[in-house]
Amino acid sequence: MGGEYIAMPDQADQLVIFVSYSRAQVHFADELELYLTAQNHRVLIDRHGISKGENFQERLGEMILDCDTVVFILSDESAASEVCAWEIEEALRLSKRILVITLKDLSPGVSPPEKLAGIDWIHCWNNPAVPGSSQTKGLIELDTALRTDVQWLRQCTEYQRQAANWARRGKKPESAILLRDDLLAEALEFAKSTPANEDLPDEVAEYFAKSSEYQATLNSSAVTRAKAVRRTGLIGAAVSAVFFVVAMGFGYIALQERDTAISERNEATRQSNLSFSRALSAQAATEQNGDLDLSLLLSIEAFAAAPTAEARSALLSGLTRVPHVDRYLRPSQEIGSGAIGDKFCSLSYQDERRTFGAPSIRGDGFLDQFDLQSGQRIATLPIEGSHTVAVSPDGARAAYYTATSVRIVNLSNSQIIAESPLDAPYGCVLFGTGSDTLYFSNNAEVYVWNFTTGAAPDAFTIPRLRAIHRLSPSADGRRILAAGYAVGGNQKATVWVDFEAREIEGEILDSQLIAHDRGRDIAAIANPTGIYTFDLAGELTFIDHIPISWSNFEYGVAALAPTGDHIAIWHDDRLSLRDLKTGAVIADNMAGYSGMVEAILFEPDGAHFITMGRDDLLTRWRSQPQQRLLTRFIGADDNSLQAIAPLFEGPLGTAETGWLADGNLEALDPELLDVLAQILTGTRPDAAPTQPAALATATDSAAVPDTPLPRDVLDVFTRIDPARYQTLTALAPDRTAFAAISKDNQVHILDARTTEVRAASGTLGVGFADIALLSPTRLLAITEQNAVWQCDADGSTLACRAFAQQPPRKSLQILPAASPAQAYILGHEEISLLDLERETLITNLARGSGLGAPASASLDEVADILAFTSGAPCVSLYDPKLIFPFASQLCPPVRDGFSVSIGLAFNPAGDTLLSGHSDGLALWDLSPDTLIQQACAIANRGLTETEWQRYMGDRPLRQTC
């Protein structure tokens, strides 16, 4: 993952922000302060900035003067607060920018301060009136707003400080504090560059005006002195020499100013890209529910603008949101504006060529053919606006309606093979299994046409129907199912006829044919109570009923898997996959399509199915969920993978009874992962089954595997004395030292290579449940009574004591943070961040999130991302800087609902995560290259020109994928 993932601003980007709030919102103010500080802003808040005994209003005024922006947390309490009202008045008097945050609607009868009228509010909650609003999006919007005109605001605050200093000294007209020369020129240029949405404060304007008057006075005096100098040639020559030296100095200063200007321009560009990336990431998150491909493309562009954590989170969320999506098949970059008729039978699959055909409504209508291996369109054929088209199973022919006929063409040269006139073509066109027979409908007639013989189509009129719009023949061609409007009304009906005998075999009123698996001759017919399946082979036989509650079954479409196990259904704006035998939902509300789904077709192997949307969007789905970022999975026959648990104790370090080892997942390939899993589980023939994780040292030749793992995968240090120490040990991040608990409950820090004791505590009257060596001289521990202790080495002495401020709930596990001065404590429904220098609790990151008790966790120290589990195999990601969950959960395959997590570990680069559970090991590729590659494979297109103009503005057009 590397350091480029989190492009945090430096001190030059730092804004000073004053937070105005009511004490009722103190907890949110705490979280807001943490978030803003994590974004490298400096936060002024009254509880931190005012000492006891100070004149609080005077100090508040100084804080508001010193700030660049005021953030006002609007609530019932702050709206009624006199102090908050005064803070707003003072901010407006000083022309400070004010941003308003809301946490919920104000109660009836409560009005916001009048001075806030006209200021846009940022909603940090799920406001129904603002689609897509949430605390996450609100914080991102706040940061984006803060960084707007950041350089101007910071400079304005500095001028306000100077103006205030001049005012405190009596506003003297010849004060040395007034601006002169180039400083005045810069100030006047600054005043000219005031953004349209900002105002130059009155005191600053007065300060500039008085400085200009003073400069004019100085200039007048200089002219008088120059005339006197010119009377004396010697003095004039001397002055000329001085002017030459000064000119040289000005040239040097000009070069410096040029470099400074370039640096400032580059910095302004970087800040603009950061803000744009965050805003685009928020838009991508909003689009995930409706248009996933657009969301993924916006995420890619956000990452290209600046590789922010928000952009990476949007990418990862999109990819984990729909594990069923394999790819989108776009007939055209420019999508049409409506459908022509019912496309129920318009999708065609050619098994021999592994290609797929679908109609497109763009232009005057085209048949598009796709190679399903690559997802690329390989051919097009004009079909004259036809709403339906079929490709023969052998891939050689296509059939479609024209305005006055049904036509069959040769796909290789587009030449017409056969054509038959029709008065009002509408309905289905389908080839028989032999590719030489065509079935189609027109009004109340069904037709069977062996076009290779030159004979005319054979027709049969169904008296029960007046308009047939769906049609499907049985495998042998004898029986035909037809669905349409019944005679004498708008009620729909499904009829099946024996075409050879010209007999109606059956009819279901108030029903609709929604699917037919011609390979197995199974039909699915819907009515208001659900879906009924029938076997059409031989005598018509009822199979089963799947109860479904839908508002209008007439618009439903479905497909039956040729394997006989699944049915894909679109109804009531939802796409779902169900077990055909039990009706159980495998996947519901499958996101990713846009518009109404008009046709569904399974591929012959049943592994995929394709949907066609009303807007020409074709989506290819997997019948079984696939977690796209799971690049490798090793399953276990039983719970033998419990032996891998020690691998995850500490920062990729472990201690098994009598052994100290260090794991490293950098550049781990699948073969090495196989070897690692076999050795750790004791299933490899040359591994000792009695101690699967106890890999041998070089001196223990009897147990050394024939092909040992390289040192960058698993490095065995040495054997420790199991008679002296308990198995509870911890490895320092730099791998130079480790800690161990002795049998008499002393804490020792030892040299990792020699095992010599570096520092030791006395005998402690507590037992320890977890320890972590945060550095070679600092240790954190959790006692068996769930208290947090800290031990610091002073020479050979290790001083241990209970942590001054304990986490609020039971502590379970220690996780080192990116900074050695901080650490995470995992507990029930919380992840607490501790300040080890002050021995205080900084914040509870996951308070109220319902995480449960995290069973294990790991930290990507590069991007500062937490990965944790709550005992279940799914892995949650958390960004403590942004104060919200990072993307979606990563869920590996499990055999049943009883699989439990046994550990997590990031590789040193932070772009690969190894998660273990009792069913196996999963390796997740979280690198940006992989995320972008997967996103492009799903979207299978770039942003259109219209989308680019809407979301990217005047940025140069580029191909996203």
PDB file of C-alpha atoms in Angstrom, residues 104 193 236 848:
ATOM      1  CA  LYS A 104     -30.555  16.149  13.867  1.00  0.00           C
ATOM      2  CA  SER A 193      -7.998  38.618  -4.634  1.00  0.00           C
ATOM      3  CA  GLY A 236      24.919  61.234  -6.137  1.00  0.00           C
ATOM      4  CA  GLY A 848     -21.956   2.467  20.140  1.00  0.00           C
TER       5      GLY A 848
END
